[in-house]
Amino acid sequence: MSSDSAAPGTTDTTGSPVGLRSIVPEDLLERPPGCPFDPAPGLAARRGGGAVQTVELRNGARAFLVLGFGEAREVLADTRFSSDRVRFKDATALQPHEVAEFAAAAERGEPVRPADVERTDGMFVFMDPPEHTRIRRLLQGQFTVRRMRALTERMRAIADEHIDAMLAAGPGADLVAAYALPLPSQMICELLGVDYADRARFQENTTVGLSSASSDADRARALGELYTFLAGLVAHKKENPADDLLSGLVHDTDPPLPDNQLVDIALVLLGAGHETTANMLGLGAFALLRNPGQLAFLREHPDRIDDAVEELLRHLSIIQLGVSRVATENLEVGGVTVPAGSTVVVAVPEVNRDPRTVEAGDELDLSRRRVPHLAFGHGVHQCIGSQLARVEMQVGFERLFTRIPALRLAVEAGQVPLRNEMLIFGVHALPVTWG
């Protein structure tokens, strides 16, 4: 879960995640097959070379890679580094023939922002204040710490229902399909007022939209189907309001939000509400099953589940590469001058292991007292659903390893299919067994 998003899906990474993957050097993206929990080799190789480094993209553009924790927080907290992909030309979106022209204009200090562009959509994860602030405030009250903690018992019931089903059908299951994906999907459906029976419609289309293996036509089809589904849902809430988040947005905002903004907001929340947490649960379970000593510690110290989840978030950092911003003026970060118009990529997997912030950061250590991380972002775009995601992971891991103490991998670790082609890293499937 990242940025404004409630947990995963359309996360605050770049306006064109698939395009970003297509032009970033492969060694900055692909996780090492021997240890898929570590950052890409190209990120690790840059450690010690400076907190801010330049990187040549495959379209010929230059971007700035932020590898230091403090510098990353600085970028994410400074709204002069824009999230707006409508108003700003991101180097990751440039065609090769545009690169030289754009770079020359940026070096001359020419404006990179059309002042007369008005945002009329609801994609708040790709907005800057004050438009971002307006929509964010409408959602803020729905994701309070108190409300998320009040959901703990419901979360526990959902987890136990799916574990009961696994045990009845087992031994043996795909932990992703049977547990990691249903947990956050059912929870976000209940919060938004979406019929859980419709989950296949949005889960499949979200996956297609976030995969670099999908064709442009398939991604357009998937997005169109998602919009059609959610437009119908908004229309239904107008006529049949209920005690759910989407009904509140439809009926309790003044002035009322237009339908297209309601659909965009619902798209972000629904996608983000299941995709990221599902992958943290799947990849986190994989990491613990690969580290029996750490799993034993968790079982022996159930009171440390909060710290354990924070360590898993820090260590796994499932956002591929990181989040990007565009400098709106000449700025300096970590002693490096970043010219106006430059794309800056905060390399979250490496930032969360900055040796200046965490000792032995390459190690998963659940006994570690929590250290700061950027798994949920920072600044005005910090994940609005971070407390929901934390509750889902705390309950999800605790119930899983308590209820099935003999849980183990059913295949060799190298046979577990990884989501290297996806914006959100994780595992496509996790075959497990017990007994």
XYZ file of C-alpha atoms in Angstrom, residues 263-411:
149
model
C -15.887 6.813 -10.086
C -12.192 7.779 -10.100
C -12.041 7.863 -6.289
C -13.798 4.505 -6.062
C -11.355 3.077 -8.605
C -8.349 4.176 -6.540
C -9.780 2.923 -3.247
C -11.071 -0.396 -4.552
C -7.905 -1.227 -6.445
C -5.622 0.039 -3.721
C -7.754 -1.617 -1.063
C -6.881 -5.146 -2.083
C -3.826 -5.274 -4.352
C -1.017 -4.090 -2.077
C -2.114 -5.740 1.162
C -2.780 -9.011 -0.639
C 0.774 -9.007 -1.939
C 2.215 -8.110 1.467
C 0.344 -11.043 3.005
C 1.503 -13.447 0.288
C 5.106 -12.287 0.114
C 5.289 -11.869 3.897
C 4.122 -15.443 4.455
C 6.697 -16.623 1.896
C 9.450 -14.698 3.675
C 8.503 -16.134 7.073
C 8.282 -19.693 5.771
C 11.755 -19.209 4.272
C 13.027 -17.918 7.635
C 11.931 -20.466 10.261
C 13.883 -18.719 13.011
C 11.941 -15.500 12.432
C 8.646 -17.370 12.264
C 9.507 -19.113 15.547
C 10.152 -15.719 17.147
C 6.754 -14.474 16.009
C 5.018 -17.529 17.438
C 6.889 -17.209 20.728
C 6.184 -13.463 20.991
C 2.642 -12.847 19.675
C 2.637 -9.532 21.534
C 5.274 -8.297 19.064
C 3.024 -8.643 16.009
C 2.836 -4.852 15.531
C 6.626 -4.503 15.337
C 6.846 -7.638 13.182
C 4.504 -6.156 10.585
C 6.536 -2.936 10.477
C 9.721 -4.954 9.927
C 8.107 -6.936 7.112
C 6.918 -3.701 5.501
C 10.417 -2.251 5.719
C 12.210 -5.367 4.557
C 9.954 -6.344 1.649
C 9.055 -2.914 0.197
C 6.761 -4.348 -2.453
C 6.481 -1.210 -4.610
C 8.616 -2.000 -7.652
C 11.478 0.511 -7.861
C 9.612 3.319 -6.087
C 7.569 6.484 -6.427
C 8.311 9.291 -8.853
C 7.951 13.051 -8.734
C 8.741 15.950 -11.076
C 10.756 18.967 -9.888
C 8.760 22.137 -10.568
C 11.797 24.402 -10.100
C 15.533 24.061 -9.642
C 15.975 22.245 -6.321
C 18.755 20.653 -4.313
C 18.557 17.243 -2.640
C 21.427 15.620 -0.810
C 23.850 18.171 -2.200
C 22.789 17.373 -5.787
C 21.133 19.995 -8.003
C 17.910 18.746 -9.568
C 16.922 20.997 -12.492
C 13.308 22.046 -13.029
C 11.412 19.458 -15.031
C 13.551 16.550 -13.879
C 11.969 13.275 -12.863
C 12.990 12.057 -9.415
C 12.466 8.414 -8.464
C 12.455 7.520 -4.772
C 13.823 3.958 -4.768
C 11.760 2.668 -1.843
C 13.234 -0.875 -1.634
C 16.741 0.544 -1.208
C 15.712 3.592 0.826
C 14.185 1.295 3.448
C 17.589 -0.358 3.905
C 19.675 2.803 4.138
C 22.550 1.847 6.516
C 22.431 5.361 7.970
C 18.922 4.604 9.254
C 18.861 0.885 10.017
C 21.657 -1.441 11.103
C 21.960 -4.686 9.117
C 19.040 -3.574 6.975
C 19.392 -6.498 4.564
C 18.360 -8.859 7.351
C 14.765 -9.639 8.289
C 14.762 -9.299 12.066
C 11.362 -9.422 13.768
C 12.998 -8.797 17.139
C 14.113 -5.389 15.887
C 12.412 -2.471 17.563
C 10.637 -0.673 14.765
C 12.657 1.665 12.612
C 11.172 4.270 10.249
C 10.323 3.164 6.722
C 8.591 4.558 3.653
C 6.410 1.585 2.735
C 3.377 3.861 3.097
C 5.061 6.907 1.604
C 5.460 10.234 3.386
C 4.103 13.760 3.252
C 0.734 14.793 1.856
C 0.513 11.585 -0.178
C 1.193 9.212 2.696
C -1.117 6.209 2.359
C -4.558 7.152 3.607
C -5.338 3.487 4.296
C -2.152 2.649 6.190
C -3.993 1.848 9.424
C -6.388 -0.460 7.592
C -3.477 -2.250 5.950
C -1.697 -2.631 9.290
C -4.767 -4.183 10.919
C -5.224 -6.554 7.974
C -1.612 -7.714 8.192
C -1.508 -7.974 11.982
C -4.661 -10.073 12.061
C -3.853 -11.960 8.869
C -0.407 -13.186 9.956
C -1.447 -13.841 13.566
C -4.466 -15.976 12.661
C -2.678 -17.858 9.883
C 0.327 -18.990 11.887
C -1.684 -19.586 15.064
C -4.395 -21.654 13.415
C -2.049 -23.655 11.151
C 1.158 -24.155 13.166
C 2.456 -26.831 10.776
C 2.150 -24.584 7.699
C 5.034 -25.063 5.249
C 5.879 -24.589 1.579
C 4.622 -27.348 -0.686
C 7.242 -26.645 -3.377
